[in-house]
Amino acid sequence: MSENVIKSMKSRRSRIASLIRKELSTLFKDKISMFILFIIPVVMIVTVGAGEVAATEYIDVDVWVIDFDNTYDSNRLIESLRKNVTVTSNWDVQDQYTAEEFLDKAKETLPTTLIAAYIIIPEGFGYNLTEYGKTSLEVHVDSIDFISALAAELLIQLGLVQFQLESFSVEAEIFYFPEMQPELSFSNLLQAGAPSIVSIVLFATANLVATQSVVGDIPLKRLLTTPLYRSEVVVAKNLAYSIVAVFQIIISLGLLKAFNVPIYGLFIDVFLILWLCSMTGISLGVLFSTVSKTRLQAAQMFLFGFMIMLIITLMVRSPFVLPFLPLEQTQVAFSNVAYRGMSLLQIIDRILYLILDTAIFFTINIIYLRRKKEFV
Amino acid sequence: MLKSRKKKEIPSDFNTNYDIFMRDCSVSYDGKTVVLKDVSLDLKKGEILGLIGGSGAGKSTCMRVMTGQVKPLKGFIRTANCDVFSQRSLLVQKIGYVPQLEYLSLYYDFSALDNCVFFGRNYQLGASTIKKRAREIMKILGFENESLLKKPVKYLSGGEKKRVSIAVGLVNTPQILFLDEPTTGLDPHLRISVLNFLQKINKEYGTTMVIVSHDLEVADYCTRVAILNFGELVGFGKPKVLVESLPSNGQMLFAKFNQIDIRTDPGRIKEIEGVENVLLAGRNKLKVFVSDISNITPILSKISDLNLELKSFTIDSATFLDYFRIRGKSLETKEFAKKEK
């Protein structure tokens, strides 16, 4: 390598380092950014956990079970459910009602909120389970009473998981936490909420704060009259925010640890995957910031982009789009590593998608900033 | 296949003594409207150039051509002996830039010294070198108190912010400093004070300066002035020479009357033979430019014939403002005529 190239690379490195220093100083002085980066994730993680505690601990859930099967398996299921909710089955009231009469009574009682749900165990429940390893049952909840319905669904789900664990009829999609024996405690409820939000909150907050990085840096136009290159600006902004993300991740993981949420993956793997999630959010945020003309526009872009991603991720779930959606990849990658104990190698496809997304946002950003006329 | 690049011809009068050398530069942003038309000007090392004109005159575009931010349709431009396009990375090392508005060009939450460090580091300067240099400049700019240097910029006054911005522009010891409207928005006292500071810097470091302004006071501090009007260079040279280009080498009759009607009397006086221009100069005062100031008696008697009571008169030298008013007026008329056509 010629001396000039080495000199030029050193100059670049020095300019980028200087811009990172400036960016970090600016960021740490900005109270709103600090609030978004460090307070919101903490509040959200705790709120979701506490919210689920409220939905379950303080509601006495009554469930009626109408058992048309009356086999060993159906009885065992009822016993599993009893561990989590107050169950009244047709066998408990067989002196007063037949199964059909008890079903009619359940239909009448559900809207009165005396019960949170009723479950119908159809005939053949045990046979199907033994023969095919699959079976079905109907759970009826009162959707108008949202909190009761939520609590009932969650607790019935816990009972079912327990039942399936005992009967060895493991179906992967039912088991969200296969190693866990669910109990009604704060940490387990936090754990139930955490997989879906930790990575998303980190992605979103990094994304949101980064949307102000270029458009909010008003004197940047003057900085660009110095030997600083536009591509260096993009590199420095991304790196500066990724340094902040490190602190953010440490705080979030510390919070999970404080609430005794068991993490099954290696700490370094969990850390790296969260950092990658944040990096994807940051690169998208800096891109929004470069494209926007005002701070408000940048914030709107974040909101619009996030809503679209959320809708596609949660509702549309198009297989053609999902692999490229950072939100989906972020959430699945983190859940797999943190809660299923998978290694990074096992989720290499998700990692590659996230790296690809980051690289795409980063490249578009450099190209766009180079052509941006407002800086002339 | 290699494309053969047409080499730009270097004008015969170009030499390396010039810090700015511009010949026949034209600019159009949309390819239709020409915002700068065949502008030629030059500036030697250590000189101060004032780019003066009204809004939309092409001053900022002209400066952007000099700094390589805008590529002209045609023409030749060298700044600090660099080709502004092919040697851009070298050029940015040699120039400093002070934008018009401080709130768009300084980090308000940080001190003057921090701002100097942020910008200075891009020139591969160490923090201690930058701080030493910044303190030196700020001293010339009147920042005697160390606490002012460490105060966040947002707590400084308008004039202090302006000086911080100038210091940031000078932190890399530039060969040429470009200043965009450095006196706009400042009160008269601060305007003069900022211009005095700039002159001090120019004397101290020999920094060549290009000042874009619509403020005519700037001309008094400039070695050369370029007057732009609708993209055309209508006057370029030393302010004194430009003023001397007025009738009678810039000498005029400064007349005080008991009573004049500003709507009609200046026009009546202008119709007198030998009178070239008449300018209002305050309450019942006129500046009368005549073709031959040594032969003033017949003109004074003709003024008396108009029933105007002359209280007193002196022979005085015209100012740059007078030059601008006269040339500007004729240009406005010319432009209007052009539009009418």
XYZ file of C-alpha atoms in Angstrom:
717
model
C 0.000 0.000 0.000
C 1.401 3.356 -0.942
C 2.203 5.983 1.654
C -0.542 8.260 0.343
C -3.206 5.580 0.744
C -2.099 4.871 4.317
C -2.099 8.594 5.088
C -5.547 9.008 3.583
C -6.880 6.040 5.581
C -5.429 7.479 8.782
C -7.067 10.826 8.045
C -10.396 9.111 7.435
C -10.134 7.167 10.660
C -9.279 10.306 12.578
C -12.225 12.247 11.083
C -14.658 9.413 11.781
C -13.383 9.082 15.358
C -13.747 12.821 15.833
C -17.307 12.793 14.497
C -18.205 9.830 16.733
C -16.893 11.742 19.750
C -18.924 14.764 18.749
C -22.024 12.646 18.143
C -21.757 10.934 21.522
C -21.263 14.245 23.334
C -24.309 15.666 21.557
C -26.387 12.567 22.250
C -25.560 12.391 25.941
C -26.492 16.060 26.317
C -29.848 15.493 24.634
C -32.274 14.632 27.429
C -35.062 13.476 25.130
C -32.803 11.037 23.280
C -31.533 9.701 26.592
C -35.104 9.252 27.781
C -36.072 7.354 24.634
C -32.941 5.206 24.699
C -32.751 4.322 28.368
C -36.025 5.005 30.147
C -38.593 3.827 27.588
C -37.169 0.272 27.238
C -37.058 -0.133 31.022
C -40.587 1.193 31.455
C -41.950 -0.945 28.635
C -40.342 -4.178 29.760
C -41.525 -3.686 33.339
C -44.986 -2.507 32.272
C -45.631 -5.505 30.056
C -44.552 -7.861 32.806
C -46.551 -6.038 35.462
C -49.541 -5.740 33.121
C -49.677 -9.488 32.733
C -49.398 -9.909 36.483
C -52.399 -7.605 36.863
C -54.326 -9.591 34.285
C -53.753 -12.860 36.077
C -52.880 -12.469 39.733
C -55.801 -10.295 40.625
C -58.482 -12.095 38.663
C -59.969 -15.262 39.999
C -60.536 -17.228 36.828
C -63.492 -19.629 36.761
C -63.690 -22.058 33.852
C -66.345 -24.672 33.118
C -65.368 -27.819 31.268
C -67.862 -29.944 29.362
C -66.260 -33.338 28.857
C -67.985 -35.408 26.133
C -65.058 -37.823 25.980
C -64.735 -39.093 29.526
C -61.431 -40.904 28.977
C -58.192 -41.076 30.928
C -56.740 -38.283 28.767
C -59.713 -35.952 29.134
C -59.676 -36.403 32.904
C -55.955 -35.740 33.004
C -56.445 -32.549 31.004
C -59.066 -31.373 33.500
C -56.627 -32.021 36.344
C -53.905 -30.055 34.531
C -56.264 -27.132 34.079
C -57.207 -27.207 37.767
C -53.598 -26.312 38.640
C -54.088 -22.857 37.116
C -57.794 -22.040 37.161
C -60.886 -22.914 39.122
C -62.497 -25.673 37.071
C -66.046 -26.929 37.330
C -66.628 -29.911 35.047
C -69.870 -31.641 34.130
C -68.676 -34.562 36.270
C -68.696 -32.279 39.314
C -72.365 -31.418 38.712
C -73.560 -34.675 37.173
C -76.265 -34.954 39.850
C -77.882 -31.773 38.534
C -77.051 -31.629 34.801
C -76.255 -33.871 31.893
C -73.308 -32.835 29.699
C -75.683 -31.259 27.131
C -77.590 -29.375 29.836
C -74.335 -28.186 31.383
C -73.243 -26.896 27.955
C -76.469 -24.912 27.602
C -75.987 -23.540 31.098
C -72.383 -22.520 30.204
C -73.620 -20.693 27.090
C -76.064 -18.768 29.271
C -73.542 -18.037 32.017
C -70.568 -16.861 29.923
C -71.974 -13.387 29.158
C -72.806 -12.819 32.845
C -69.039 -12.776 33.661
C -69.505 -15.427 36.384
C -67.177 -17.573 34.327
C -64.232 -16.427 32.185
C -64.471 -19.296 29.675
C -65.889 -22.731 28.994
C -64.044 -25.560 27.320
C -65.616 -28.341 25.298
C -63.675 -31.618 25.221
C -65.194 -33.417 22.222
C -65.759 -37.125 21.946
C -62.657 -38.839 20.543
C -60.277 -36.400 22.261
C -58.289 -39.183 23.956
C -58.477 -41.544 20.942
C -57.108 -38.939 18.527
C -54.317 -38.109 20.917
C -53.270 -41.721 21.304
C -53.653 -42.661 17.622
C -52.441 -39.532 15.797
C -50.659 -37.495 18.468
C -52.972 -34.582 17.659
C -56.330 -33.596 18.993
C -58.541 -30.577 19.383
C -60.738 -28.836 21.878
C -62.881 -25.707 21.889
C -62.248 -22.808 24.213
C -65.027 -20.220 24.405
C -64.198 -16.880 25.980
C -66.141 -13.668 26.399
C -64.191 -11.337 24.156
C -66.083 -8.303 25.376
C -64.545 -8.773 28.822
C -61.039 -8.339 27.477
C -59.073 -8.748 30.696
C -60.930 -11.928 31.751
C -60.579 -13.354 28.252
C -56.854 -12.586 28.226
C -56.332 -14.131 31.650
C -58.393 -17.209 30.755
C -56.541 -17.734 27.477
C -53.172 -17.436 29.175
C -54.016 -19.775 32.048
C -55.678 -22.370 29.830
C -52.622 -22.240 27.637
C -50.433 -22.914 30.679
C -52.613 -25.900 31.628
C -52.414 -27.266 28.094
C -48.657 -26.932 28.023
C -48.432 -28.826 31.274
C -50.748 -31.530 29.974
C -48.807 -31.936 26.771
C -45.508 -32.090 28.601
C -46.828 -34.923 30.730
C -48.327 -36.835 27.798
C -45.152 -36.371 25.649
C -47.259 -35.234 22.710
C -44.925 -32.345 22.059
C -45.957 -29.948 19.344
C -43.391 -27.268 18.821
C -45.843 -24.459 18.018
C -47.573 -24.823 21.356
C -44.408 -24.712 23.354
C -43.178 -21.230 23.687
C -40.949 -22.120 26.649
C -40.428 -25.845 26.512
C -38.026 -26.043 29.434
C -40.175 -24.059 31.785
C -42.730 -25.333 34.274
C -45.134 -22.425 34.331
C -46.074 -20.953 37.681
C -47.946 -17.812 38.549
C -45.090 -15.528 39.505
C -43.941 -12.100 38.394
C -40.750 -13.274 36.709
C -42.487 -15.914 34.621
C -45.073 -13.435 33.466
C -42.338 -10.972 32.597
C -40.708 -13.801 30.736
C -43.922 -14.391 28.847
C -43.976 -10.771 27.709
C -40.264 -10.169 27.291
C -39.505 -12.256 24.190
C -41.916 -10.294 22.130
C -40.854 -6.881 23.327
C -37.187 -6.695 24.368
C -35.769 -6.911 20.869
C -38.613 -4.895 19.352
C -38.261 -2.114 21.926
C -34.499 -1.944 21.412
C -34.951 -1.956 17.640
C -37.642 0.719 17.784
C -35.929 3.074 20.240
C -32.620 2.894 18.367
C -34.538 3.463 15.142
C -36.467 6.416 16.568
C -33.474 8.226 18.050
C -31.381 7.659 14.919
C -34.081 9.329 12.801
C -32.885 12.658 14.216
C -29.188 12.000 13.613
C -28.715 13.732 10.252
C -31.751 15.979 9.949
C -31.271 17.207 13.519
C -27.575 17.901 13.048
C -28.060 21.398 11.661
C -24.365 22.445 11.636
C -23.565 19.321 9.597
C -23.824 21.437 6.462
C -20.922 23.516 7.735
C -18.994 20.424 8.811
C -19.205 19.254 5.216
C -17.259 22.321 4.092
C -14.302 20.853 6.018
C -12.371 17.836 4.674
C -15.107 15.548 6.039
C -16.674 13.205 3.438
C -20.373 12.410 3.337
C -19.737 8.679 3.500
C -17.735 9.304 6.696
C -20.765 11.031 8.168
C -22.915 7.928 7.581
C -20.262 5.610 9.042
C -19.700 7.819 12.091
C -23.407 8.295 12.820
C -24.065 4.548 12.653
C -21.084 3.724 14.830
C -21.872 6.390 17.424
C -25.414 5.127 17.877
C -24.245 1.529 17.989
C -21.977 2.455 20.916
C -24.980 3.868 22.739
C -26.872 0.676 21.887
C -24.270 -1.322 23.829
C -25.222 0.500 27.052
C -28.889 0.135 26.225
C -28.540 -3.643 25.755
C -26.565 -4.042 28.976
C -29.307 -2.212 30.897
C -32.078 -4.313 29.303
C -30.270 -7.575 29.995
C -29.560 -6.406 33.530
C -33.263 -5.784 33.968
C -34.165 -9.296 32.799
C -31.560 -10.677 35.173
C -32.924 -8.579 38.041
C -36.372 -10.112 37.503
C -34.873 -13.603 37.350
C -35.927 -14.144 33.771
C -34.019 -17.245 32.717
C -31.891 -16.736 29.603
C -30.996 -20.053 28.002
C -28.583 -18.815 25.348
C -24.986 -17.766 25.919
C -24.739 -14.205 27.223
C -22.403 -13.196 24.404
C -24.791 -14.668 21.803
C -27.756 -12.844 23.317
C -25.750 -9.632 23.483
C -24.564 -9.940 19.866
C -28.016 -10.677 18.513
C -29.506 -7.702 20.345
C -26.672 -5.510 19.089
C -27.368 -6.646 15.537
C -31.071 -5.866 16.054
C -30.157 -2.390 17.257
C -27.726 -1.886 14.358
C -30.483 -2.696 11.881
C -32.764 -0.207 13.623
C -30.014 2.413 13.651
C -29.119 2.030 9.978
C -32.794 2.347 9.045
C -33.169 5.356 11.353
C -30.131 7.158 9.917
C -31.506 6.475 6.429
C -34.877 8.006 7.395
C -32.980 10.955 8.795
C -30.978 11.486 5.610
C -34.044 11.291 3.406
C -36.135 13.650 5.561
C -36.179 17.390 5.204
C -37.400 18.183 8.707
C -37.261 16.582 12.146
C -41.021 16.090 12.103
C -40.857 14.332 8.751
C -38.183 11.991 10.105
C -40.328 11.119 13.126
C -43.310 10.537 10.846
C -41.214 8.232 8.680
C -40.302 6.185 11.738
C -43.927 5.949 12.829
C -45.167 5.065 9.366
C -42.371 2.549 8.757
C -42.822 0.932 12.144
C -46.591 0.625 11.764
C -46.232 -0.920 8.323
C -43.638 -3.390 9.618
C -45.826 -4.225 12.595
C -48.907 -4.810 10.446
C -47.025 -7.021 8.007
C -45.267 -8.885 10.816
C -48.344 -9.504 12.936
C -51.166 -9.706 10.434
C -50.234 -10.073 6.795
C -47.264 -12.418 7.294
C -46.507 -12.665 3.607
C -43.710 -15.240 3.198
C -42.189 -13.161 0.411
C -41.771 -10.079 2.578
C -41.159 -11.518 6.047
C -37.509 -12.542 5.534
C -36.635 -8.949 4.700
C -38.570 -7.375 7.561
C -36.120 -6.402 10.298
C -38.852 -6.442 12.939
C -39.767 -10.086 12.284
C -36.138 -11.210 12.049
C -35.216 -9.255 15.160
C -37.971 -10.777 17.266
C -37.505 -14.362 16.101
C -33.707 -14.237 16.279
C -33.727 -12.919 19.838
C -36.422 -15.379 21.054
C -34.542 -18.293 19.548
C -31.230 -17.367 21.123
C -32.412 -16.066 24.489
C -35.350 -18.328 25.281
C -34.788 -21.425 23.197
C -31.076 -21.520 23.841
C -30.141 -21.766 20.171
C -26.631 -20.884 19.075
C -25.864 -18.132 16.560
C -25.005 -20.801 14.029
C -28.478 -22.300 14.352
C -30.081 -18.990 13.441
C -27.524 -18.029 10.821
C -30.290 -17.420 8.262
C -31.904 -14.784 10.519
C -28.497 -13.207 11.166
C -27.733 -13.029 7.467
C -31.095 -11.407 6.764
C -30.440 -8.797 9.452
C -26.924 -8.121 8.112
C -28.346 -7.859 4.600
C -31.012 -5.391 5.755
C -28.386 -3.300 7.571
C -26.072 -3.322 4.555
C -28.897 -2.279 2.230
C -29.996 0.634 4.464
C -26.374 1.697 4.919
C -25.560 1.667 1.198
C -28.713 3.542 0.190
C -27.898 6.057 2.901
C -24.417 6.791 1.549
C -25.670 7.077 -2.027
C -28.543 9.360 -1.012
C -26.431 11.635 1.187
C -23.852 12.025 -1.567
C -26.561 13.243 -3.889
C -28.459 15.332 -1.383
C -28.684 18.827 -2.839
C -29.578 20.665 0.389
C -25.975 20.349 1.478
C -24.624 22.208 -1.564
C -12.044 2.530 -24.396
C -10.440 5.495 -22.763
C -12.213 8.767 -23.161
C -9.969 11.648 -24.023
C -10.606 14.476 -21.613
C -10.617 17.932 -22.996
C -8.084 19.934 -21.047
C -9.316 23.326 -19.936
C -7.391 26.180 -21.389
C -5.589 28.287 -18.823
C -6.121 32.008 -19.460
C -2.976 33.827 -20.450
C -3.228 36.335 -17.583
C -3.384 33.638 -14.885
C -0.563 33.424 -12.387
C -0.061 31.901 -8.954
C -0.136 35.268 -7.153
C -3.894 35.125 -7.284
C -5.810 33.416 -4.500
C -8.991 33.656 -6.546
C -8.942 33.680 -10.310
C -12.264 33.539 -12.113
C -12.812 34.040 -15.821
C -16.089 34.077 -17.764
C -17.941 31.853 -15.338
C -21.637 31.235 -15.989
C -23.979 29.212 -13.824
C -27.459 27.859 -14.346
C -29.156 25.565 -11.840
C -31.968 24.425 -14.114
C -30.213 24.719 -17.455
C -32.516 27.586 -18.495
C -32.134 30.539 -16.147
C -28.616 31.906 -15.987
C -27.929 33.007 -12.406
C -24.334 34.044 -13.039
C -23.294 35.428 -16.385
C -19.706 35.608 -17.656
C -18.279 36.754 -14.341
C -14.564 37.501 -14.292
C -12.761 38.623 -11.178
C -9.561 37.997 -9.291
C -8.067 38.519 -5.889
C -4.466 38.549 -4.790
C -3.094 36.968 -1.623
C -3.979 38.871 1.543
C -6.662 41.002 -0.105
C -10.278 41.328 0.990
C -12.976 40.960 -1.665
C -16.502 42.191 -1.075
C -19.171 40.477 -3.158
C -21.952 43.025 -3.008
C -25.441 43.048 -4.440
C -29.110 42.794 -3.646
C -31.117 39.634 -3.069
C -30.876 37.250 -6.014
C -27.897 39.102 -7.448
C -25.807 35.928 -7.578
C -23.424 36.661 -4.693
C -23.807 33.309 -2.951
C -23.670 31.422 -6.249
C -20.462 33.248 -7.089
C -18.996 32.189 -3.736
C -20.147 28.602 -4.272
C -18.335 28.554 -7.601
C -15.195 29.732 -5.829
C -15.495 26.969 -3.221
C -16.290 24.276 -5.777
C -19.800 23.637 -4.482
C -21.335 24.624 -7.798
C -19.939 23.722 -11.189
C -20.166 26.527 -13.746
C -21.535 25.860 -17.232
C -18.415 27.449 -18.617
C -15.416 29.438 -17.517
C -12.203 29.020 -15.591
C -11.871 29.045 -11.826
C -8.889 28.581 -9.522
C -9.101 29.077 -5.764
C -5.964 29.002 -3.613
C -4.210 27.711 -6.734
C -6.380 24.604 -6.750
C -8.687 23.349 -9.426
C -11.875 23.576 -7.370
C -13.236 20.288 -8.740
C -10.323 17.948 -9.366
C -8.400 19.147 -6.297
C -11.338 19.530 -3.953
C -9.774 17.610 -1.070
C -6.752 19.916 -1.195
C -8.938 22.985 -1.537
C -11.030 22.289 1.583
C -7.818 22.146 3.600
C -6.918 25.650 2.411
C -10.197 27.437 2.945
C -12.403 28.389 5.865
C -16.104 29.112 5.697
C -18.300 31.248 7.942
C -22.005 30.804 7.156
C -24.581 33.511 7.570
C -26.580 32.149 10.487
C -24.891 30.979 13.672
C -27.740 28.755 14.760
C -27.226 26.777 11.568
C -23.501 26.555 11.899
C -22.551 26.093 15.550
C -23.346 23.479 18.185
C -25.229 25.650 20.655
C -24.988 23.284 23.614
C -21.205 23.344 23.458
C -18.674 26.027 24.270
C -16.726 28.103 21.770
C -13.654 25.948 22.414
C -15.602 22.693 21.938
C -16.979 23.986 18.652
C -13.487 24.865 17.482
C -12.327 21.359 18.440
C -15.250 19.650 16.607
C -14.484 21.485 13.395
C -10.706 21.595 13.789
C -10.330 17.843 14.220
C -11.459 17.346 10.642
C -8.197 18.973 9.583
C -6.176 16.356 11.494
C -5.293 18.837 14.196
C -4.842 17.744 17.795
C -7.188 19.107 20.462
C -4.423 21.029 22.243
C -3.220 22.653 18.983
C -6.791 23.649 18.149
C -7.420 25.100 21.592
C -4.183 27.085 21.500
C -5.037 28.447 18.071
C -8.663 29.148 19.071
C -7.554 31.116 22.147
C -5.195 33.165 19.961
C -7.930 33.992 17.451
C -10.524 34.659 20.114
C -8.165 37.104 21.773
C -7.937 39.069 18.528
C -11.728 38.827 18.286
C -12.068 40.405 21.728
C -12.688 37.320 23.891
C -10.363 38.315 26.696
C -12.300 36.441 29.351
C -11.504 32.697 29.519
C -14.933 31.928 31.011
C -16.571 33.165 27.796
C -14.651 30.536 25.860
C -16.038 27.795 28.066
C -19.624 29.021 28.177
C -22.154 27.155 25.989
C -22.676 29.136 22.793
C -26.421 29.381 23.473
C -25.697 31.730 26.389
C -23.565 34.135 24.328
C -24.836 37.363 22.748
C -25.412 37.745 18.990
C -22.075 39.485 18.422
C -20.209 36.912 20.502
C -21.811 34.058 18.565
C -20.768 35.697 15.311
C -17.185 35.923 16.551
C -17.222 32.284 17.636
C -18.391 31.372 14.148
C -15.537 33.398 12.642
C -13.067 31.691 14.990
C -14.345 28.261 13.884
C -13.762 29.300 10.266
C -10.196 30.298 11.084
C -9.221 27.354 13.242
C -7.446 25.527 10.391
C -5.380 28.648 9.530
C -7.027 28.927 6.109
C -5.399 30.654 3.197
C -8.797 32.074 2.234
C -11.749 32.747 4.528
C -15.214 32.902 2.959
C -17.793 34.830 4.961
C -21.470 34.745 4.046
C -23.254 37.910 5.193
C -21.147 38.349 8.357
C -22.897 41.565 9.369
C -26.510 40.669 8.607
C -28.824 40.933 11.593
C -26.338 42.801 13.760
C -26.906 46.305 15.110
C -24.770 49.115 13.580
C -22.288 49.092 16.451
C -21.739 45.324 16.187
C -21.505 45.492 12.383
C -18.596 47.885 12.601
C -17.037 45.888 15.424
C -17.201 42.583 13.463
C -15.728 44.256 10.373
C -12.919 45.739 12.481
C -12.156 42.291 13.883
C -12.025 40.845 10.380
C -9.611 43.558 9.328
C -7.458 42.769 12.367
C -7.387 39.072 11.428
C -6.483 39.994 7.862
C -3.596 42.143 9.041
C -2.432 39.633 11.694
C -2.477 36.442 9.601
C -2.567 37.800 6.048
C -5.729 35.761 5.431
C -7.361 36.441 2.095
C -11.072 37.080 2.636
C -14.178 36.922 0.493
C -17.122 38.657 2.131
C -20.583 38.187 0.663
C -22.823 41.016 1.746
C -25.613 43.357 0.829
C -24.302 45.694 3.484
C -22.425 48.571 1.826
C -20.366 49.339 4.934
C -18.380 46.231 4.011
C -16.899 48.052 1.001
C -14.927 50.369 3.286
C -13.003 47.352 4.582
C -12.424 45.667 1.236
C -9.403 45.836 -1.008
C -11.623 45.047 -3.969
C -15.345 45.070 -4.477
C -17.419 43.128 -6.979
C -20.929 44.402 -7.526
C -23.369 41.870 -8.850
C -26.763 42.582 -10.273
C -29.079 39.896 -11.672
C -26.085 37.612 -12.141
C -23.972 40.134 -13.984
C -20.802 41.705 -12.679
C -21.497 45.409 -13.029
C -18.547 46.790 -11.185
C -15.264 45.343 -10.020
C -12.218 47.009 -8.605
C -10.842 48.927 -5.661
C -13.628 50.876 -3.936
C -11.704 54.133 -4.330
C -11.224 53.549 -8.064
C -14.904 52.722 -8.482
C -15.923 55.909 -6.686
C -13.484 57.892 -8.825
C -15.201 56.545 -11.904
C -18.145 58.786 -11.026
C -18.352 62.217 -12.746
C -15.600 64.684 -11.737
C -13.532 61.836 -10.260
C -16.056 61.320 -7.495
C -16.138 64.977 -6.429
C -19.620 66.419 -6.008
C -21.579 69.360 -4.785
C -23.139 68.844 -1.381
C -25.939 71.375 -1.177
C -28.215 72.357 1.745
C -31.479 74.141 0.966
C -33.997 75.956 3.124
C -36.841 74.003 1.599
C -37.085 71.500 -1.250
C -39.845 69.357 -2.623
C -38.302 65.914 -2.846
C -40.890 64.821 -5.451
C -40.017 67.423 -8.066
C -36.899 69.434 -7.230
C -34.206 66.724 -7.688
C -35.629 66.065 -11.168
C -35.632 69.765 -12.011
C -31.987 70.110 -10.934
C -30.995 67.056 -12.956
C -32.313 68.733 -16.093
C -29.760 71.506 -15.728
C -26.995 71.235 -18.315
C -23.811 69.792 -16.799
C -25.619 67.955 -13.985
C -25.152 64.187 -14.247
C -26.873 62.842 -11.124
C -28.767 64.064 -8.097
C -29.059 62.101 -4.864
C -31.144 62.846 -1.799
C -28.849 63.135 1.216
C -31.191 63.830 4.106
C -33.625 66.592 5.040
C -33.368 69.392 2.413
C -29.933 68.132 1.373
C -28.835 66.979 -2.080
C -25.697 65.530 -3.586
C -25.266 66.945 -7.068
C -22.846 65.212 -9.439
C -21.670 67.444 -12.254
C -19.545 66.746 -15.299
C -16.978 69.438 -14.367
C -16.703 70.305 -10.687
C -14.167 73.110 -11.411
C -16.826 75.039 -13.270
C -19.589 75.057 -10.665
C -20.704 78.740 -10.815
C -23.074 78.498 -13.815
C -24.780 75.492 -12.228
C -25.282 77.297 -8.915
C -26.850 80.261 -10.699
C -29.172 77.950 -12.627
C -30.234 76.334 -9.359
C -31.066 79.837 -8.036
C -33.140 80.417 -11.162
C -35.318 77.490 -10.114
C -36.399 79.541 -7.044
C -34.623 77.162 -4.690
C -33.084 78.844 -1.676
C -29.568 77.498 -1.306
C -28.470 77.726 2.338
C -24.904 76.473 1.948
C -22.790 74.199 -0.224
C -19.450 72.358 -0.120
C -17.400 70.340 -2.572
C -17.157 66.868 -1.144
C -15.947 63.403 -2.101
C -18.531 60.803 -3.003
C -18.781 57.637 -0.935
C -19.117 54.047 -2.065
C -22.791 54.272 -1.139
C -23.170 57.127 -3.640
C -21.453 55.008 -6.266
C -23.758 52.090 -5.548
C -26.844 54.302 -5.621
C -25.917 55.838 -8.949
C -24.793 52.629 -10.622
C -27.579 50.644 -9.044
C -30.185 53.115 -10.236
C -28.937 52.989 -13.804
C -28.863 49.196 -13.617
C -32.403 49.008 -12.306
C -33.515 51.200 -15.184
C -31.531 49.044 -17.615
C -33.013 45.846 -16.242
C -36.501 47.297 -16.343
C -35.984 48.335 -19.968
C -34.725 44.846 -20.786
C -37.813 43.281 -19.218
C -40.084 45.699 -21.038
C -38.525 44.658 -24.347
